[in-house]
mmCIF file of C-alpha atoms in Angstrom:
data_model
loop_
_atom_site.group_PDB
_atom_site.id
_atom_site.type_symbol
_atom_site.label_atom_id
_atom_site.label_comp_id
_atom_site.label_asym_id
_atom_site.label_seq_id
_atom_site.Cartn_x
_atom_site.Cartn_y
_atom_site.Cartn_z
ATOM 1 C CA UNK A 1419 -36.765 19.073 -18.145
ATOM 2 C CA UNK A 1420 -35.802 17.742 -14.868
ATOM 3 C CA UNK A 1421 -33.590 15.127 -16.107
ATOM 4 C CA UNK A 1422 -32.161 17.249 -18.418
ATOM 5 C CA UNK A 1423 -30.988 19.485 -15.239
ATOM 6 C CA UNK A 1424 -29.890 16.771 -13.734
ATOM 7 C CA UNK A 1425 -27.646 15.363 -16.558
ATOM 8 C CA UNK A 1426 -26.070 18.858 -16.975
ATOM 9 C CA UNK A 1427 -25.760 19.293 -13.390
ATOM 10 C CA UNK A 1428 -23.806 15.573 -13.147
ATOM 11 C CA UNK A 1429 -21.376 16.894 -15.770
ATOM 12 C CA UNK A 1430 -17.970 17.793 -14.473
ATOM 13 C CA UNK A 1431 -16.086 20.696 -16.338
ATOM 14 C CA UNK A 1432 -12.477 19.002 -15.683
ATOM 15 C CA UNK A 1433 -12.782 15.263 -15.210
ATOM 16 C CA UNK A 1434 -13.478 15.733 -11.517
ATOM 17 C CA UNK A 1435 -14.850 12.160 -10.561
ATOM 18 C CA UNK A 1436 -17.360 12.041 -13.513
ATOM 19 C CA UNK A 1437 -17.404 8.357 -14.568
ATOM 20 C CA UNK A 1438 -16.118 9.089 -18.141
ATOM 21 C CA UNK A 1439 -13.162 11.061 -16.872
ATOM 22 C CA UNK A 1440 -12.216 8.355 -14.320
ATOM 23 C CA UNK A 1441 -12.507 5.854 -17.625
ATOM 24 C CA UNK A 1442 -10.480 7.795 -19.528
ATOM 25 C CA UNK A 1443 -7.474 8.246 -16.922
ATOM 26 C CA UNK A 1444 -7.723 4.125 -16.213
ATOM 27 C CA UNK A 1445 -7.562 3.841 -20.082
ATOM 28 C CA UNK A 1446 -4.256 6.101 -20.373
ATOM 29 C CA UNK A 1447 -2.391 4.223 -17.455
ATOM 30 C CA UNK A 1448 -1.166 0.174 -18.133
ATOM 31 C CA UNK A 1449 0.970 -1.733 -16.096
ATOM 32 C CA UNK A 1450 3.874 -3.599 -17.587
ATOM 33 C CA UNK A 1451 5.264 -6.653 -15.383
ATOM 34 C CA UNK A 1452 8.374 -7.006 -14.197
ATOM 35 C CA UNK A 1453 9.222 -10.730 -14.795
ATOM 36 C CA UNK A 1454 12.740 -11.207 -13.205
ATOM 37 C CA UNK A 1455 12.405 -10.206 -9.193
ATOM 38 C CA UNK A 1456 16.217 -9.840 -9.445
ATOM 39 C CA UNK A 1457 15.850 -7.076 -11.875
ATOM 40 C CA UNK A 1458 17.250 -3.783 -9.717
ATOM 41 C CA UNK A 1459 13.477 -2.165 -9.919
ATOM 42 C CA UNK A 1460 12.518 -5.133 -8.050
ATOM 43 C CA UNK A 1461 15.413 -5.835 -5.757
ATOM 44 C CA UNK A 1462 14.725 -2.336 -4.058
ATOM 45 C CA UNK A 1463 11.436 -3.497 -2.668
ATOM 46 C CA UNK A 1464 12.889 -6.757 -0.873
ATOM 47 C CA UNK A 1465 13.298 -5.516 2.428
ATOM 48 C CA UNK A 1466 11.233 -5.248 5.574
ATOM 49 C CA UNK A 1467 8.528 -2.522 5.198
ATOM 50 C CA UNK A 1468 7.002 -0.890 8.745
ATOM 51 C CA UNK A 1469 4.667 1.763 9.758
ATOM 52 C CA UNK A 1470 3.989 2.772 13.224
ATOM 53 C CA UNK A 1471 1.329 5.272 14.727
ATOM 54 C CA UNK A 1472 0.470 5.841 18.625
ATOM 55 C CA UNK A 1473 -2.611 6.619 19.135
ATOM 56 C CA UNK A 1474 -3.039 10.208 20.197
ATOM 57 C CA UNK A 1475 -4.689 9.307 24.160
ATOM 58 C CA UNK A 1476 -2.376 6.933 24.646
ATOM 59 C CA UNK A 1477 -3.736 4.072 25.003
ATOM 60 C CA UNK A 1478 -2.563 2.104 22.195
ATOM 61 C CA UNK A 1479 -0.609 2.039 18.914
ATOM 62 C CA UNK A 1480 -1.098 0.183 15.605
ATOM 63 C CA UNK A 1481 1.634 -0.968 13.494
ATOM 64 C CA UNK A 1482 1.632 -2.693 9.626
ATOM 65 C CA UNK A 1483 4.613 -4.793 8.459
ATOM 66 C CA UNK A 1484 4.899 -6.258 4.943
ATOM 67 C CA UNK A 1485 8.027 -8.687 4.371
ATOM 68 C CA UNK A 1486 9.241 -8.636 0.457
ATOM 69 C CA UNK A 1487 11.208 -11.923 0.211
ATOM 70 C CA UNK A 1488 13.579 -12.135 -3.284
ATOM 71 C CA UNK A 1489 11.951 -15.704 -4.168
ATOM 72 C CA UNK A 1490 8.764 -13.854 -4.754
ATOM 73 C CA UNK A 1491 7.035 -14.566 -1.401
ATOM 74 C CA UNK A 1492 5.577 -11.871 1.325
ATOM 75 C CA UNK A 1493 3.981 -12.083 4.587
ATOM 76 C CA UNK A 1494 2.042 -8.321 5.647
ATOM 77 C CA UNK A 1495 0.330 -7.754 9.351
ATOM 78 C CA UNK A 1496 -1.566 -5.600 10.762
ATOM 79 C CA UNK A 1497 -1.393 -5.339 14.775
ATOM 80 C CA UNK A 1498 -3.336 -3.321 17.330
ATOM 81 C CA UNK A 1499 -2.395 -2.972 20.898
ATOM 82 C CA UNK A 1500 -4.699 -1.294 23.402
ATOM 83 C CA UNK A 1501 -4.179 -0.770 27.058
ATOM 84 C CA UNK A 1502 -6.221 -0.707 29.784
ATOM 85 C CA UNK A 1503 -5.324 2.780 31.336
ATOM 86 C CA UNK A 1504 -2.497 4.786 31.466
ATOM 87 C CA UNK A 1505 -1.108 2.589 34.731
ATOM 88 C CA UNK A 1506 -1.715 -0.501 33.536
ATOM 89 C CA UNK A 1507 0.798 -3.035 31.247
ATOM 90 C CA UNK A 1508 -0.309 -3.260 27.722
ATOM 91 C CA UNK A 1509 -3.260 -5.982 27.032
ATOM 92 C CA UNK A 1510 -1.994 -8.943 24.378
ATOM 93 C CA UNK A 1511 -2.074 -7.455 20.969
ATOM 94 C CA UNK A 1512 -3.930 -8.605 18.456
ATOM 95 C CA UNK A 1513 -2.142 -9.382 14.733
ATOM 96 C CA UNK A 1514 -3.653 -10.715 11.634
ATOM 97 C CA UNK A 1515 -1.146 -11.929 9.166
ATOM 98 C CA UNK A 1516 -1.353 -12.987 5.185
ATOM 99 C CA UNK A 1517 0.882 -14.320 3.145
ATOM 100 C CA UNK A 1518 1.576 -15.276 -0.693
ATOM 101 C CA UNK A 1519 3.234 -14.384 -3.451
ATOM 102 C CA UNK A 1520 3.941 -10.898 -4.764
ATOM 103 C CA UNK A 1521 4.508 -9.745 -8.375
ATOM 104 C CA UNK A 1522 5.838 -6.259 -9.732
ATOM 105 C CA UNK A 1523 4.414 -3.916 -12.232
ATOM 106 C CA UNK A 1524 5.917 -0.580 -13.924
ATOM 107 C CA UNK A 1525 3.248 1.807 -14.260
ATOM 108 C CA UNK A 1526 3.455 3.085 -17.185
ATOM 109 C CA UNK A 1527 0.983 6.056 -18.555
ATOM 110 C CA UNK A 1528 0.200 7.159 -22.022
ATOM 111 C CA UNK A 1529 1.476 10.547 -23.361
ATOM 112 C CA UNK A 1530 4.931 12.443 -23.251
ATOM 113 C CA UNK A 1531 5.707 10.397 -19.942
ATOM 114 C CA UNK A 1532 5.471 7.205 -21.236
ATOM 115 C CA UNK A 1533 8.875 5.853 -20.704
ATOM 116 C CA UNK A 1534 9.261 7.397 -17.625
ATOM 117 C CA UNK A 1535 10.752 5.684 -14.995
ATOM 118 C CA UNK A 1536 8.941 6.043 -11.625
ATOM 119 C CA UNK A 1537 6.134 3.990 -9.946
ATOM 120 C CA UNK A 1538 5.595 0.581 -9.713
ATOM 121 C CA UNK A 1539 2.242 -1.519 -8.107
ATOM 122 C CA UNK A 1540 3.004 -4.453 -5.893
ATOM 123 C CA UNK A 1541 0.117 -6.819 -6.391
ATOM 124 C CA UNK A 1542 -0.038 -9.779 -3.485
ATOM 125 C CA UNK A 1543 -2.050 -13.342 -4.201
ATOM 126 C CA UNK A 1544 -3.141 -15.361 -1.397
ATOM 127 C CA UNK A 1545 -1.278 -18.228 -0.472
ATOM 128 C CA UNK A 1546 -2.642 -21.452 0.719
ATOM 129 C CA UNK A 1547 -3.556 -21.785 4.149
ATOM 130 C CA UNK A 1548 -3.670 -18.036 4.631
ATOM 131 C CA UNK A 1549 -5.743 -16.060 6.177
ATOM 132 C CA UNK A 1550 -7.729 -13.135 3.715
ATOM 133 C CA UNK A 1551 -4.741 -10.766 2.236
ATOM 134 C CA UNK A 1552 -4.983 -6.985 3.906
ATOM 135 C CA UNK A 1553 -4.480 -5.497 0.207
ATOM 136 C CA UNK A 1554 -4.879 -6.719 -3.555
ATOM 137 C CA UNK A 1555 -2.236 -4.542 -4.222
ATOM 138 C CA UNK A 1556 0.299 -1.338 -3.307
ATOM 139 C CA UNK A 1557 1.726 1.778 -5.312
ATOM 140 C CA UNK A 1558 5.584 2.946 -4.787
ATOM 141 C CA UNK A 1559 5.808 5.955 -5.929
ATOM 142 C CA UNK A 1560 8.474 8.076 -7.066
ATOM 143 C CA UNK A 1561 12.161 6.336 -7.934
ATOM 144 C CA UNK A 1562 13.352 6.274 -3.844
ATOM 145 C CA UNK A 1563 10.878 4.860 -1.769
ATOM 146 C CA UNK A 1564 13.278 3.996 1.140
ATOM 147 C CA UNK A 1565 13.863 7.696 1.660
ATOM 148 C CA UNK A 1566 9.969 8.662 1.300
ATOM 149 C CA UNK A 1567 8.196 5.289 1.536
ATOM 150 C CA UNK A 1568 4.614 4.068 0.421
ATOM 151 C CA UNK A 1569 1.220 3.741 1.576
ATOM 152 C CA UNK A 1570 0.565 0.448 2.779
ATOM 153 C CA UNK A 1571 -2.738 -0.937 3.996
ATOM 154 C CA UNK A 1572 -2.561 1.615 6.620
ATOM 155 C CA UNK A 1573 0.310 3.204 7.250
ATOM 156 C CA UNK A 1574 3.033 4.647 5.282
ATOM 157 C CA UNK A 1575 5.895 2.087 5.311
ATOM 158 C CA UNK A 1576 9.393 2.678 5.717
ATOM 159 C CA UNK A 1577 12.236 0.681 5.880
ATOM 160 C CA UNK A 1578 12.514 -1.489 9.103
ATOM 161 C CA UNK A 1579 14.812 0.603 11.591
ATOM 162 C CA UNK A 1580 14.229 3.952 9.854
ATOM 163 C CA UNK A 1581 11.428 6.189 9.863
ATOM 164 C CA UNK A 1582 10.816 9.856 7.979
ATOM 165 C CA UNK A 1583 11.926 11.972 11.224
ATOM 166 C CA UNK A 1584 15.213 9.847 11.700
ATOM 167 C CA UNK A 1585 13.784 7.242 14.693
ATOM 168 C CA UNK A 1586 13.342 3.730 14.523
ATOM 169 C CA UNK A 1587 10.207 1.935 13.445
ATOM 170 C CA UNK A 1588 9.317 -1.140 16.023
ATOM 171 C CA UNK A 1589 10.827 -4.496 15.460
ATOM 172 C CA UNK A 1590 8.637 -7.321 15.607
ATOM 173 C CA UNK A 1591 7.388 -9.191 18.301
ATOM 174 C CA UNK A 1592 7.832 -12.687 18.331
#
């Protein structure tokens, strides 16, 4: 009886997390690669992605950067900059860095929207000699992601120079 309550009780009445519904929604989505980088689906991504985010005491920011190249190569970091207090100059911040080679994928899901157009998934291989990637892989959504971005590892990435509320995301330091 009590498994029998607990089966029932594990059931979800709309596909909310139950592990059949999350195999049937894997099952209606494919990805379909996009072999040509200079195909115009592809040649929007090359560009310099950032994100930026203070953090909210003030006493450090974070920042991700991922670098699309056209011959199929990337290089994403991840920094993090603390300070010591509120007088002090900033401490040396810390960066780890990957690099590889990137691919493109349409995402394509079964049913009416099949040949929509829409989002794509970035997946990154390691390269040699680098260090662990950040991220397998990244979903743009939506057909304009300069104007409203992606999620990267951790931030939401923009185009380098713009950001969502008009300012400037931070160059990198070199």
């Amino acid at each position: 009886v009590l498994r029998a309550r607990e089966r029932a009780s594990s059931r979800c009445e709309w596909g909310s997390g139950c592990r059949r519904h999350r195999a049937m929604s894997a099952k209606s989505r494919y990805l379909e690669e996009v072999p040509n980088l200079t195909a115009p689906v592809a040649t929007a991504l090359v560009n310099v992605w950032c994100g930026f985010e203070e953090e909210t005491d003030g006493l450090g920011a974070q920042s991700e950067r991922l670098e699309l190249f056209a011959d199929g190569t990337f290089e994403h970091s991840l920094g993090h900059t603390l300070t010591r207090s509120r007088q002090t100059d900033l401490r040396e911040p810390t960066e780890s860095t990957c690099s590889g080679r990137w691919r493109l994928y349409k995402v394509r899901h079964l049913g009416a929207d099949v040949d929509a157009a829409g989002d794509r998934e970035i997946a990154f291989e390691l390269g040699p000699g680098s260090t662990p990637l950040h991220q397998s892989r990244m979903v743009v959504c939506g057909q304009n992601p300069v104007v409203n971005g992606f999620h990267g590892a951790a931030f939401r990435l923009y185009p380098e120079g713009s950001s969502p509320g008009g300012g400037s995301a931070p160059k990198r330091r070199r």
